[in-house]
Amino acid sequence: MSLLQQEVSVLAGVGPHTLHRLKKLELYTLFDLLLHLPIRYEDRTRLCPINTLEVGQSSLVCGRVEQVSVIPSARKILVCHINDGTGVLALKFLNFSPSQRKLLENATWLQCFGEARLGYGGLDSTLEMMHPEFVLRTEHDAHKTENTLTPIYPCTEGLNQRLLRRIIAQALKMCDLQLVDYLPNNFLQKFNYPTFRDALLQIHAPQGSENKLAFTRLAHEELIVHYLSMRSAKMHAKRFQSPVFTSKKTKVKAFLATLPFSLTKAQLRVIDEIQVDCAKPEPMLRLLQGDVGSGKTLVAAVTALVAIKNGYQVALMVPTELLAEQHCRNFTNWFLEFDIRILFLTGQLKGKARVEGLKALAVGQIDLVIGTHALFQEQVQFKKLGLTIIDEQHRFGVHQRLALRDKGRHQTRKGDELYPHQLVMTATPIPRTLAMMNYADLDVSIIDELPPNRTPVITRVISAQRREEVIAKIDEWVRRTYQAYWVCTLIEDSEVMQGEAAIATSELLTQALPNVRVGLVHGRMKAAEKEKVMSAFKAHELDLLVATTVIEVGVDVPNAALMVIENPERLGLSQLHQLRGRVGRGQIESYCLLLYSSLPEMAKERLTIMRESNDGFVIAEKDLEIRGAGEVLGTRQKGQLRFKTVVFPRDEYLIESIQEIGDKLVDRIPQNIPLLINRWLMNTESYVDV
Ligand code: ADP
Ligand code: MG
């Protein structure tokens, strides 16, 4: 193990208390400490004459101690006057200790750092500093200053800057020899970057002024490493063996003939791309992107059918129970005549039914399992998993994807190890640059066409003050035998609060609309209850469905062509687009009413985009422009991407170059790639063990 990966406890002065606090900052190793970057600097390299001090600015001052006294007010204040020949400064301390008082009384010279302000709330012309940091000086060393800027680090309670500075400096010294460059010189030269070692020194102890390039250099390296690790995960996976599926053309034809429509050109094209992959003896790793409603589920169904008819099991994983239920219903209908045994596996499947279901899966009596995260659980065993499909991939992390792959690993009779093919699907088109970050380990297929006869959703941005009108509109809508959604949102990502808001709204709407059959779904309802409401809505036994954002993904009821979204300003554009994708699925002219309660300028701009575009890609680009990659990735890729030194949007522009640089490194200095990956990702959750 490299010194950089040593635990922080190897440092002098890091006992259990400090260790605990460092943990809070997620600083575990020496490398973590080196990458704990300052948020700003203080300049203690120059002494500031007292008569040039500026109110509100922090400065370093040195003066002879003139007088130490205690002001006998309700809260005693210790006051120490210092004089540097240009003026007098009062240093004030509340809650002082007797020893502090003694210290100051015995002092001759003091050097202190703090923010200058006017005394007595501005009444006194003498400047003062409250609780400045100070050190005792003598006549000889009174004018000694720091050689470097003083870094100020993100901190936590009980861990002061001085201690943090000391241990980071110690770590730097200790690791000095390890701070070699794994990136080639010409890369550094091209961008004018300092070496790795110099960058760290310039960051933690800058001489003169702050060097922004040092920060950028680290971020750039980290992004490249991220790309390289995804890339090597892909290369690695491609070395495995996978079952070879023959195309089963007649079965597929028979299946497509049962559908009331024909597939779009784009659907047929991506089905072909997938079949080519699955016919190879290496694992497919394919991302299927397609806007909401573009018909990805059928592509999944065809792919599953082929795998099953080749004698393999298929696992379909989705992020919510609601979606799992819906898929289960669809696949059961679609596969009715194809002799396919389906298991529905979520956290709700309990007791005997669960035991039996799992057993059937393990012995190969199940062909297709559809479920949520529950599929990860240890008890879930497959006999012969040949294909995993992950729907709404943006809700899962890379690691969940890999975990599911590993689950499917199995031995053939000849003793070869086989990995399942993987198809991951997402309706959240992410801009190309970000796709590169997230899906560098996948091949991409895109459905760029919607089924015919879809009418674009008409979106209106309406003030909540016109709520009554909107409610009246629903009444009229339902009289025309159509159905509608009413979506309640809240800032808090709390299912409890969202649920409550939805309950209140459904009560209110039930009262206001006596002729309308109102249903309610929210995240905290039991799966069975949700299922009941959803099927009632689907069967048109309900006219209006009040819901939280749980219906964001996948729900499909073509007769529901009106959606009201409350507080749309609280959601990201892509999320709004996903929600809106629930309508506009049939022949009826569809509407989406964005019912805002307050609209700051920026939110207005965002909602205007919703009104103007129905294209998920355009919306995603705009979303990125307005909110920045950090936000966009943050909400989409929960917990997935965590960078140590990369800051969005500051470093976004760097993403553009990483693929080219990364690929070049693989060509020219392949021996350095594992070193880089080890340095940055070892012991972290993004570490892909290859
Ligand atoms: P998404 O890509 O958002 O997952 P779905 O697969 O849920 O979209 O498809 C949306 C709706 O469009 C479903 O009702 C599906 O049956 C229907 N659909 C899919 N493909 C076609 C097609 N080629 N023609 C007409 N309707 C289609
Ligand atoms: Mg879908």
XYZ file of C-alpha atoms and ligand atoms in Angstrom:
718
model
C 0.000 0.000 0.000
C 1.303 3.386 -0.900
C 2.104 5.912 1.766
C -0.645 8.093 0.354
C -3.169 5.474 1.331
C -1.965 5.320 4.912
C -4.504 6.330 7.492
C -4.352 9.810 8.961
C -3.623 8.300 12.360
C 0.019 7.775 11.339
C 0.522 11.526 11.763
C 1.896 12.953 14.981
C -0.771 14.690 16.998
C -3.709 12.821 15.500
C -5.344 11.064 18.433
C -8.806 9.535 18.667
C -10.552 12.910 18.997
C -8.946 14.441 15.975
C -9.401 11.202 14.075
C -13.096 11.295 14.765
C -13.353 14.867 13.547
C -11.335 14.205 10.436
C -13.706 11.371 9.682
C -16.558 13.823 9.797
C -14.830 15.688 7.007
C -14.401 12.363 5.229
C -10.650 12.582 5.566
C -9.364 9.068 6.085
C -6.026 8.815 4.338
C -3.010 11.038 3.861
C -4.091 11.471 0.259
C -7.496 12.716 1.438
C -5.694 15.275 3.566
C -3.560 16.458 0.666
C -6.704 16.954 -1.372
C -8.524 18.795 1.356
C -8.360 22.076 -0.482
C -8.550 25.522 1.086
C -11.672 27.572 0.500
C -9.705 30.793 0.691
C -6.485 32.315 1.946
C -5.499 34.902 4.512
C -2.546 37.106 3.906
C -0.224 37.081 6.906
C 2.837 37.734 4.828
C 2.669 41.497 5.313
C 2.263 43.638 8.391
C -0.331 46.325 8.079
C 0.386 49.695 9.768
C -2.465 50.456 12.170
C -3.215 53.796 10.541
C -3.837 52.094 7.213
C -6.203 49.406 8.547
C -9.471 49.237 6.705
C -12.720 48.526 8.456
C -14.083 45.110 7.534
C -10.776 43.743 6.301
C -8.695 41.109 7.988
C -5.056 42.063 8.424
C -1.899 41.217 10.268
C -0.830 43.861 12.779
C 2.044 44.097 15.230
C 2.435 46.541 18.096
C 3.849 47.199 21.532
C 1.430 46.454 24.356
C 0.421 49.740 26.001
C -2.290 48.886 28.421
C -4.330 45.874 29.510
C -7.567 46.470 31.360
C -10.911 44.912 32.081
C -14.073 46.879 31.365
C -16.429 46.156 34.235
C -19.699 45.901 32.299
C -22.355 43.202 32.598
C -20.148 40.940 30.532
C -16.581 41.716 31.406
C -14.406 42.594 28.472
C -10.653 42.235 28.421
C -9.096 45.055 26.442
C -5.513 45.245 25.279
C -4.226 48.344 23.501
C -1.325 47.985 21.147
C 0.602 50.740 19.393
C 2.804 50.330 16.335
C 3.922 53.935 16.064
C 1.303 54.779 13.431
C -1.725 54.347 15.676
C -3.478 52.487 18.454
C -5.602 49.362 18.134
C -7.837 47.852 20.816
C -7.966 44.048 21.017
C -11.110 42.849 22.801
C -11.928 39.508 24.351
C -15.168 38.309 25.895
C -15.273 35.240 28.130
C -11.566 35.502 28.757
C -9.770 33.293 31.244
C -7.522 34.558 34.051
C -4.547 32.961 32.335
C -5.332 34.788 29.129
C -5.394 38.028 31.062
C -2.090 37.255 32.692
C -0.568 36.340 29.347
C -1.493 39.691 27.858
C -0.449 41.647 30.970
C 3.013 40.136 30.732
C 3.320 40.651 27.001
C 5.543 43.307 25.493
C 4.878 42.889 21.790
C 1.895 41.252 20.123
C 1.258 40.184 16.611
C -2.373 39.618 15.774
C -4.638 38.795 12.881
C -8.268 39.793 12.712
C -10.932 41.963 11.186
C -10.738 45.647 12.023
C -13.915 47.490 13.021
C -14.873 50.762 14.621
C -15.029 50.700 18.418
C -18.328 50.822 20.324
C -20.482 50.248 17.325
C -18.807 53.104 15.471
C -18.945 55.690 18.277
C -15.283 55.443 19.053
C -12.680 56.429 16.496
C -10.177 53.901 17.870
C -10.178 50.790 15.721
C -10.645 47.456 17.395
C -10.488 43.723 16.739
C -12.744 41.239 18.508
C -11.067 37.981 19.403
C -8.127 38.288 17.045
C -5.720 35.384 16.741
C -2.513 36.529 18.391
C 1.036 35.456 19.184
C 3.476 36.981 21.640
C 6.501 38.665 20.135
C 9.599 40.445 21.399
C 11.275 43.521 20.059
C 13.541 41.262 17.978
C 11.009 39.158 16.184
C 8.113 41.607 16.205
C 8.218 42.076 12.472
C 8.546 38.459 11.480
C 5.754 37.349 9.156
C 4.603 34.184 7.418
C 6.349 33.319 4.155
C 3.258 31.961 2.529
C -0.421 32.764 2.361
C -2.369 31.063 5.099
C -4.908 28.549 3.788
C -8.349 28.410 5.349
C -9.840 24.931 5.091
C -13.346 23.590 5.298
C -13.613 22.712 8.958
C -15.825 21.045 11.483
C -16.582 21.681 15.116
C -13.687 20.956 17.400
C -11.113 20.989 14.663
C -9.363 24.318 14.388
C -7.553 25.775 11.419
C -4.223 25.725 13.134
C -4.391 21.997 13.816
C -5.648 21.238 10.343
C -2.861 23.318 8.820
C -0.308 21.542 10.907
C -1.380 18.039 10.005
C -1.800 18.839 6.336
C 1.699 20.325 6.289
C 2.942 17.203 8.022
C 1.225 14.952 5.487
C 2.729 16.958 2.648
C 6.205 16.562 4.041
C 5.799 12.882 4.745
C 4.458 12.083 1.266
C 6.852 14.332 -0.580
C 8.574 11.529 -2.455
C 5.276 9.986 -3.527
C 4.052 13.095 -5.254
C 5.319 12.086 -8.647
C 3.642 12.869 -11.929
C 1.910 10.088 -13.768
C 0.715 12.477 -16.434
C 3.288 13.196 -19.134
C 5.249 16.416 -19.310
C 3.784 17.504 -22.597
C 0.327 17.446 -21.025
C 1.494 19.715 -18.221
C 3.264 22.008 -20.654
C 0.307 22.282 -22.970
C -1.891 23.632 -20.190
C 0.862 25.413 -18.360
C 0.210 23.252 -15.315
C 2.579 22.848 -12.392
C 3.680 19.319 -11.504
C 1.538 17.328 -9.097
C 3.882 18.087 -6.242
C 4.158 21.775 -7.044
C 0.412 22.059 -7.425
C -0.106 20.714 -3.913
C 2.591 22.958 -2.475
C 1.154 25.984 -4.224
C -2.270 25.146 -2.910
C -1.389 24.486 0.699
C 1.401 27.035 1.042
C 1.237 29.583 -1.737
C 4.149 31.950 -2.023
C 2.966 35.316 -3.221
C -0.432 34.978 -4.810
C -2.911 32.163 -5.217
C -2.344 29.977 -8.272
C -5.665 28.994 -9.786
C -3.935 26.713 -12.281
C -2.805 24.486 -9.437
C -6.443 23.782 -8.574
C -7.384 23.265 -12.192
C -4.533 20.868 -12.655
C -5.777 18.601 -9.891
C -9.353 18.746 -11.147
C -8.218 17.931 -14.645
C -6.237 14.931 -13.458
C -9.172 13.723 -11.393
C -11.562 13.958 -14.333
C -9.139 12.083 -16.546
C -8.772 9.390 -13.925
C -12.515 9.091 -13.635
C -12.736 8.587 -17.366
C -9.885 6.086 -17.329
C -11.473 4.033 -14.596
C -14.767 3.804 -16.468
C -12.889 2.943 -19.618
C -10.861 0.239 -17.991
C -13.978 -1.190 -16.378
C -15.391 -1.502 -19.869
C -12.248 -3.068 -21.319
C -12.146 -5.421 -18.415
C -15.759 -6.453 -18.794
C -15.254 -7.066 -22.477
C -12.720 -9.733 -21.645
C -15.388 -11.852 -20.026
C -17.430 -14.389 -21.866
C -21.130 -14.143 -22.417
C -23.724 -16.419 -23.900
C -24.194 -16.112 -27.630
C -27.827 -15.541 -28.555
C -29.112 -16.525 -31.965
C -31.598 -14.032 -33.305
C -34.835 -16.107 -33.088
C -36.346 -14.179 -35.965
C -39.610 -16.122 -36.222
C -40.372 -15.702 -32.533
C -39.720 -11.983 -32.717
C -41.874 -11.684 -35.795
C -44.684 -13.568 -34.127
C -44.372 -11.314 -31.111
C -44.435 -8.100 -33.126
C -47.474 -9.373 -35.006
C -49.447 -9.447 -31.755
C -48.961 -5.713 -31.204
C -51.632 -3.260 -32.332
C -48.982 -1.079 -33.984
C -45.734 -1.510 -35.834
C -42.416 -0.490 -34.385
C -40.795 2.734 -35.446
C -37.710 2.692 -37.630
C -35.662 3.820 -34.670
C -36.944 0.990 -32.481
C -36.113 -1.566 -35.187
C -32.669 -0.073 -35.642
C -31.735 -0.273 -31.976
C -33.163 -3.794 -31.722
C -30.740 -4.722 -34.487
C -27.828 -3.040 -32.742
C -28.650 -4.968 -29.610
C -28.982 -8.275 -31.423
C -25.564 -7.818 -32.999
C -24.090 -7.310 -29.520
C -25.886 -10.284 -28.033
C -24.665 -12.548 -30.795
C -21.077 -11.966 -29.686
C -19.387 -14.054 -27.012
C -18.494 -10.953 -24.968
C -20.878 -9.040 -22.718
C -22.985 -6.348 -24.260
C -22.816 -3.112 -22.293
C -25.284 -0.911 -24.027
C -27.073 2.240 -23.024
C -30.379 2.823 -24.737
C -31.337 6.474 -24.722
C -34.712 7.615 -25.896
C -37.038 10.395 -24.934
C -40.023 9.702 -22.705
C -42.606 7.764 -24.662
C -40.245 6.694 -27.426
C -41.055 3.053 -26.738
C -38.017 1.679 -24.961
C -40.014 -0.937 -23.096
C -40.816 -2.806 -26.278
C -37.180 -2.858 -27.248
C -36.518 -4.384 -23.847
C -39.281 -6.915 -24.405
C -37.889 -8.061 -27.739
C -34.403 -8.335 -26.269
C -35.744 -10.331 -23.326
C -37.719 -12.619 -25.606
C -34.631 -13.483 -27.618
C -32.583 -14.209 -24.493
C -35.307 -16.399 -23.014
C -35.839 -18.312 -26.222
C -32.106 -18.974 -26.212
C -32.615 -20.704 -22.898
C -31.448 -17.955 -20.535
C -33.022 -16.018 -17.685
C -33.578 -12.286 -17.822
C -33.642 -9.742 -14.966
C -35.376 -6.410 -15.450
C -34.608 -3.879 -12.758
C -36.471 -0.609 -12.261
C -36.211 2.140 -9.648
C -39.758 2.165 -8.262
C -42.338 -0.431 -7.330
C -44.938 1.396 -9.343
C -42.892 0.999 -12.466
C -42.068 -2.614 -11.645
C -45.778 -3.332 -11.335
C -46.546 -1.647 -14.595
C -43.817 -3.494 -16.457
C -44.979 -6.690 -14.916
C -48.493 -6.076 -16.196
C -47.232 -5.189 -19.677
C -44.821 -8.063 -20.020
C -47.408 -10.516 -18.730
C -49.847 -9.344 -21.404
C -47.291 -9.216 -24.151
C -45.824 -12.631 -23.412
C -49.173 -14.345 -22.855
C -48.752 -16.705 -25.764
C -45.027 -17.192 -25.489
C -44.769 -19.556 -22.567
C -42.675 -17.287 -20.371
C -42.696 -17.546 -16.582
C -42.484 -14.165 -14.853
C -41.646 -13.369 -11.233
C -42.434 -9.987 -9.705
C -39.839 -9.307 -7.042
C -39.915 -6.248 -4.795
C -39.488 -5.618 -1.102
C -43.217 -6.299 -0.795
C -42.919 -9.926 -1.773
C -42.753 -11.592 1.613
C -43.024 -14.829 3.503
C -43.787 -18.062 1.751
C -44.437 -16.446 -1.617
C -40.985 -14.952 -1.505
C -39.240 -18.144 -0.531
C -40.986 -20.025 -3.294
C -40.364 -17.318 -5.856
C -36.672 -17.200 -5.067
C -36.411 -20.942 -5.182
C -38.081 -21.089 -8.575
C -35.660 -18.441 -9.786
C -32.650 -20.325 -8.466
C -33.604 -23.608 -10.090
C -34.487 -21.975 -13.383
C -38.276 -22.251 -13.287
C -38.531 -18.509 -13.798
C -37.565 -16.965 -17.121
C -38.033 -13.307 -16.395
C -37.788 -11.540 -13.060
C -38.998 -7.957 -12.805
C -38.159 -6.027 -9.684
C -36.641 -3.139 -7.819
C -33.399 -2.905 -5.843
C -34.600 -6.085 -4.157
C -32.879 -7.887 -7.019
C -29.527 -7.078 -5.431
C -30.198 -9.000 -2.299
C -27.980 -11.854 -1.478
C -30.728 -14.449 -1.392
C -31.548 -13.694 -4.998
C -29.824 -16.376 -7.048
C -30.163 -17.179 -10.697
C -29.756 -20.439 -12.490
C -28.654 -19.050 -15.806
C -28.893 -15.307 -16.100
C -28.130 -14.241 -19.646
C -29.358 -10.666 -19.751
C -29.957 -7.846 -17.315
C -32.021 -4.847 -18.288
C -31.990 -1.742 -16.156
C -34.743 0.769 -16.792
C -34.456 4.437 -15.868
C -30.755 3.979 -15.340
C -30.286 7.549 -14.144
C -31.821 6.470 -10.857
C -29.113 3.923 -10.249
C -25.373 4.258 -9.787
C -22.605 2.659 -11.788
C -21.945 0.330 -8.922
C -25.433 -1.015 -8.719
C -25.176 -1.753 -12.377
C -21.937 -3.645 -11.865
C -23.316 -5.456 -8.835
C -26.190 -6.822 -10.874
C -23.765 -7.950 -13.516
C -21.703 -9.831 -10.970
C -24.796 -11.526 -9.644
C -25.391 -13.043 -12.992
C -21.949 -14.544 -13.263
C -22.177 -18.275 -13.606
C -20.232 -21.295 -14.740
C -21.043 -23.284 -17.812
C -20.878 -27.045 -17.802
C -17.451 -26.829 -19.359
C -16.362 -24.622 -16.490
C -16.226 -21.327 -18.385
C -17.442 -18.303 -16.532
C -20.255 -16.441 -18.243
C -21.448 -12.913 -17.637
C -24.903 -11.673 -18.610
C -25.359 -9.084 -21.328
C -26.461 -5.695 -20.078
C -28.939 -3.265 -21.500
C -29.487 -0.065 -19.575
C -32.188 2.364 -20.562
C -32.700 5.980 -19.762
C -35.168 8.628 -20.803
C -32.997 11.351 -19.408
C -30.900 12.417 -22.300
C -27.792 13.881 -20.860
C -25.608 16.232 -22.796
C -22.719 14.658 -24.602
C -20.028 15.937 -22.298
C -21.761 14.557 -19.256
C -22.582 11.319 -20.992
C -18.880 10.893 -21.465
C -18.389 11.143 -17.741
C -21.187 8.819 -16.797
C -21.330 6.277 -19.499
C -17.767 6.006 -20.708
C -18.067 2.305 -20.054
C -21.088 1.807 -22.300
C -21.916 1.716 -25.990
C -24.836 3.921 -26.844
C -27.977 3.409 -28.937
C -30.452 6.196 -29.409
C -34.153 6.099 -30.279
C -34.495 9.447 -31.966
C -38.076 9.195 -33.104
C -41.429 9.026 -31.343
C -44.194 6.660 -32.445
C -46.419 8.322 -35.051
C -49.641 10.145 -34.243
C -48.330 11.669 -31.068
C -49.434 15.245 -30.677
C -46.956 17.439 -28.850
C -48.008 18.392 -25.344
C -49.150 21.985 -25.034
C -47.540 23.506 -21.979
C -48.879 26.554 -20.138
C -47.268 28.441 -17.317
C -50.031 29.661 -14.984
C -50.074 31.494 -11.676
C -51.416 29.575 -8.694
C -53.815 32.448 -8.188
C -55.760 30.979 -11.065
C -56.111 27.640 -9.357
C -59.928 27.858 -9.326
C -59.965 28.150 -13.090
C -57.667 25.200 -13.410
C -59.910 23.125 -11.167
C -62.905 24.112 -13.301
C -60.962 23.049 -16.357
C -60.537 19.590 -14.887
C -64.274 19.307 -14.405
C -64.840 20.146 -18.045
C -62.056 17.775 -19.101
C -63.542 14.859 -17.234
C -66.958 15.555 -18.758
C -65.268 14.970 -22.109
C -64.398 11.487 -20.728
C -60.704 12.221 -20.432
C -58.506 11.677 -17.424
C -55.963 13.892 -15.698
C -53.044 13.973 -13.273
C -52.466 16.459 -10.496
C -48.873 16.364 -9.304
C -47.859 17.774 -5.916
C -44.220 18.657 -5.423
C -42.244 19.899 -2.490
C -38.700 21.090 -2.141
C -37.909 18.567 0.533
C -37.081 15.234 -0.861
C -39.174 13.824 1.905
C -41.741 11.248 1.010
C -43.580 12.048 4.231
C -44.078 15.719 3.433
C -44.850 15.056 -0.190
C -47.338 12.434 0.809
C -49.079 14.813 3.183
C -49.315 17.527 0.563
C -50.821 15.035 -1.859
C -53.353 13.818 0.710
C -54.444 17.388 1.485
C -54.728 18.224 -2.193
C -56.749 15.134 -2.986
C -59.209 15.970 -0.185
C -59.556 19.484 -1.474
C -60.084 18.389 -5.061
C -62.567 15.703 -4.034
C -64.666 18.415 -2.388
C -64.302 20.894 -5.202
C -65.105 18.353 -7.894
C -68.068 16.248 -6.810
C -68.508 14.721 -10.257
C -64.926 13.620 -10.556
C -63.609 10.318 -9.222
C -60.359 11.226 -7.507
C -57.587 8.755 -6.719
C -54.371 9.222 -4.810
C -50.895 7.681 -4.980
C -47.849 8.633 -3.020
C -44.564 7.032 -2.118
C -45.560 5.917 1.342
C -48.536 3.837 0.332
C -48.178 0.074 0.304
C -47.406 -1.393 -3.084
C -50.694 -3.231 -3.161
C -52.660 -0.043 -2.463
C -50.769 1.878 -5.103
C -51.298 -0.942 -7.526
C -55.037 -0.913 -6.851
C -55.307 2.809 -7.459
C -53.133 2.637 -10.552
C -55.119 -0.142 -12.125
C -58.349 1.664 -11.284
C -56.946 4.737 -13.011
C -55.790 2.720 -15.956
C -59.215 1.041 -16.216
C -60.806 4.491 -16.125
C -62.596 3.857 -12.860
C -60.916 7.031 -11.689
C -60.821 10.332 -13.549
C -58.220 12.295 -11.684
C -55.055 10.961 -10.130
C -53.453 13.087 -7.458
C -49.857 12.022 -7.087
C -46.434 12.922 -5.843
C -43.440 12.743 -8.137
C -43.509 8.950 -7.698
C -45.270 8.855 -11.030
C -42.306 10.521 -12.650
C -41.013 7.409 -14.294
C -42.741 5.138 -16.695
C -46.448 5.348 -15.853
C -48.453 4.924 -19.010
C -52.172 5.793 -19.381
C -52.905 7.190 -22.860
C -56.366 8.523 -21.977
C -54.837 10.797 -19.333
C -53.845 13.797 -21.363
C -53.972 16.664 -18.885
C -51.408 17.173 -16.190
C -51.289 19.895 -13.573
C -47.955 20.308 -11.816
C -47.960 22.357 -8.653
C -44.857 24.367 -7.787
C -43.017 23.397 -10.937
C -40.381 26.004 -10.111
C -39.057 23.593 -7.520
C -38.129 20.886 -9.968
C -35.332 20.604 -12.469
C -36.271 20.885 -16.115
C -35.461 17.310 -16.918
C -37.616 16.115 -14.076
C -40.469 18.269 -15.341
C -39.966 16.820 -18.771
C -40.155 13.317 -17.324
C -43.369 14.152 -15.521
C -44.848 15.757 -18.574
C -43.989 12.615 -20.500
C -46.903 10.919 -18.703
C -49.276 12.821 -21.003
C -49.245 13.076 -24.774
C -49.292 9.294 -25.106
C -52.440 8.901 -27.146
C -54.415 10.609 -29.871
C -55.913 13.301 -27.643
C -54.498 16.803 -27.631
C -52.550 16.944 -24.390
C -51.891 19.698 -21.904
C -49.425 20.327 -19.141
C -50.268 23.185 -16.790
C -47.398 24.459 -14.694
C -49.034 26.065 -11.688
C -46.391 28.230 -10.075
C -46.761 30.050 -6.778
C -43.752 32.315 -6.968
C -41.434 32.860 -9.838
C -38.005 34.379 -9.556
C -36.457 35.454 -12.869
C -34.425 32.343 -13.338
C -37.361 30.031 -12.722
C -39.364 31.979 -15.262
C -36.686 31.437 -17.849
C -36.662 27.740 -17.079
C -40.393 27.289 -17.334
C -40.415 29.177 -20.608
C -38.138 26.515 -22.007
C -40.686 23.896 -20.986
C -43.317 25.810 -22.894
C -41.193 26.100 -25.970
C -39.693 22.653 -26.283
C -40.851 19.059 -26.139
C -37.449 17.670 -26.931
C -35.697 16.019 -24.020
C -32.255 16.702 -25.440
C -32.862 20.409 -25.900
C -34.271 20.590 -22.395
C -31.331 18.728 -20.915
C -28.866 21.093 -22.598
C -30.728 24.120 -21.280
C -30.999 22.563 -17.872
C -27.267 22.148 -17.856
C -26.697 25.694 -19.047
C -28.866 27.161 -16.338
C -28.088 24.925 -13.409
C -24.607 23.691 -14.153
C -23.331 20.158 -14.321
C -22.960 19.710 -10.602
C -26.646 20.229 -10.041
C -27.707 18.213 -13.013
C -25.466 15.319 -12.147
C -26.149 15.726 -8.486
C -29.845 15.169 -8.770
C -29.688 12.617 -11.494
C -26.835 10.550 -10.346
C -27.501 10.444 -6.677
C -24.412 9.436 -4.823
C -22.696 8.358 -7.927
C -20.166 10.963 -8.794
C -18.183 12.359 -5.971
C -15.144 14.310 -6.823
C -12.446 15.425 -4.458
C -11.116 18.374 -6.391
C -13.523 18.943 -9.259
C -15.912 21.818 -8.733
C -18.862 22.412 -11.023
C -19.513 24.605 -12.871
C -15.962 25.915 -12.548
C -14.352 22.879 -14.124
C -17.028 21.869 -16.553
C -15.088 23.024 -19.581
C -12.396 20.482 -18.798
C -14.697 17.551 -19.531
C -14.494 18.285 -23.247
C -10.847 17.266 -23.398
C -10.692 14.242 -21.146
C -11.609 11.543 -23.603
C -8.901 12.505 -26.049
C -6.289 12.885 -23.348
C -7.357 9.691 -21.639
C -7.216 7.646 -24.835
C -3.776 9.032 -25.626
C -2.500 8.039 -22.213
C -3.763 4.521 -22.734
C -1.815 4.404 -26.002
C 1.385 5.933 -24.792
C 1.843 5.243 -21.118
C -0.450 2.336 -20.301
C 1.746 1.422 -17.352
C 0.728 4.637 -15.594
C -3.012 4.076 -15.829
C -3.304 1.684 -12.888
C -1.027 3.970 -10.874
C -3.303 6.921 -11.528
C -6.434 4.967 -10.764
C -4.922 3.621 -7.587
C -3.809 7.011 -6.413
C -7.189 8.627 -6.851
C -9.757 5.933 -6.454
C -8.408 3.291 -4.155
C -10.582 3.001 -1.054
C -13.306 5.094 -2.584
C -16.730 4.025 -3.663
C -15.963 4.838 -7.266
C -13.161 2.347 -7.249
C -13.940 -0.287 -9.816
C -11.884 -3.306 -8.938
C -10.405 -4.566 -12.179
P -40.564 4.928 -22.748
O -39.549 4.975 -23.824
O -40.814 6.254 -22.133
O -40.291 3.861 -21.736
P -42.803 3.259 -23.334
O -42.006 2.086 -23.706
O -43.477 3.266 -22.019
O -41.931 4.567 -23.473
O -43.847 3.509 -24.498
C -44.813 4.510 -24.404
C -46.109 4.080 -25.050
O -45.963 3.996 -26.454
C -46.597 2.718 -24.610
O -47.978 2.772 -24.443
C -46.217 1.812 -25.744
O -47.067 0.692 -25.818
C -46.398 2.722 -26.925
N -45.568 2.396 -28.073
C -44.332 1.905 -28.073
N -43.870 1.765 -29.321
C -44.854 2.184 -30.143
C -44.983 2.276 -31.567
N -44.015 1.912 -32.379
N -46.144 2.760 -32.047
C -47.126 3.147 -31.216
N -47.081 3.065 -29.905
C -45.947 2.600 -29.345
Mg -39.976 3.661 -19.783
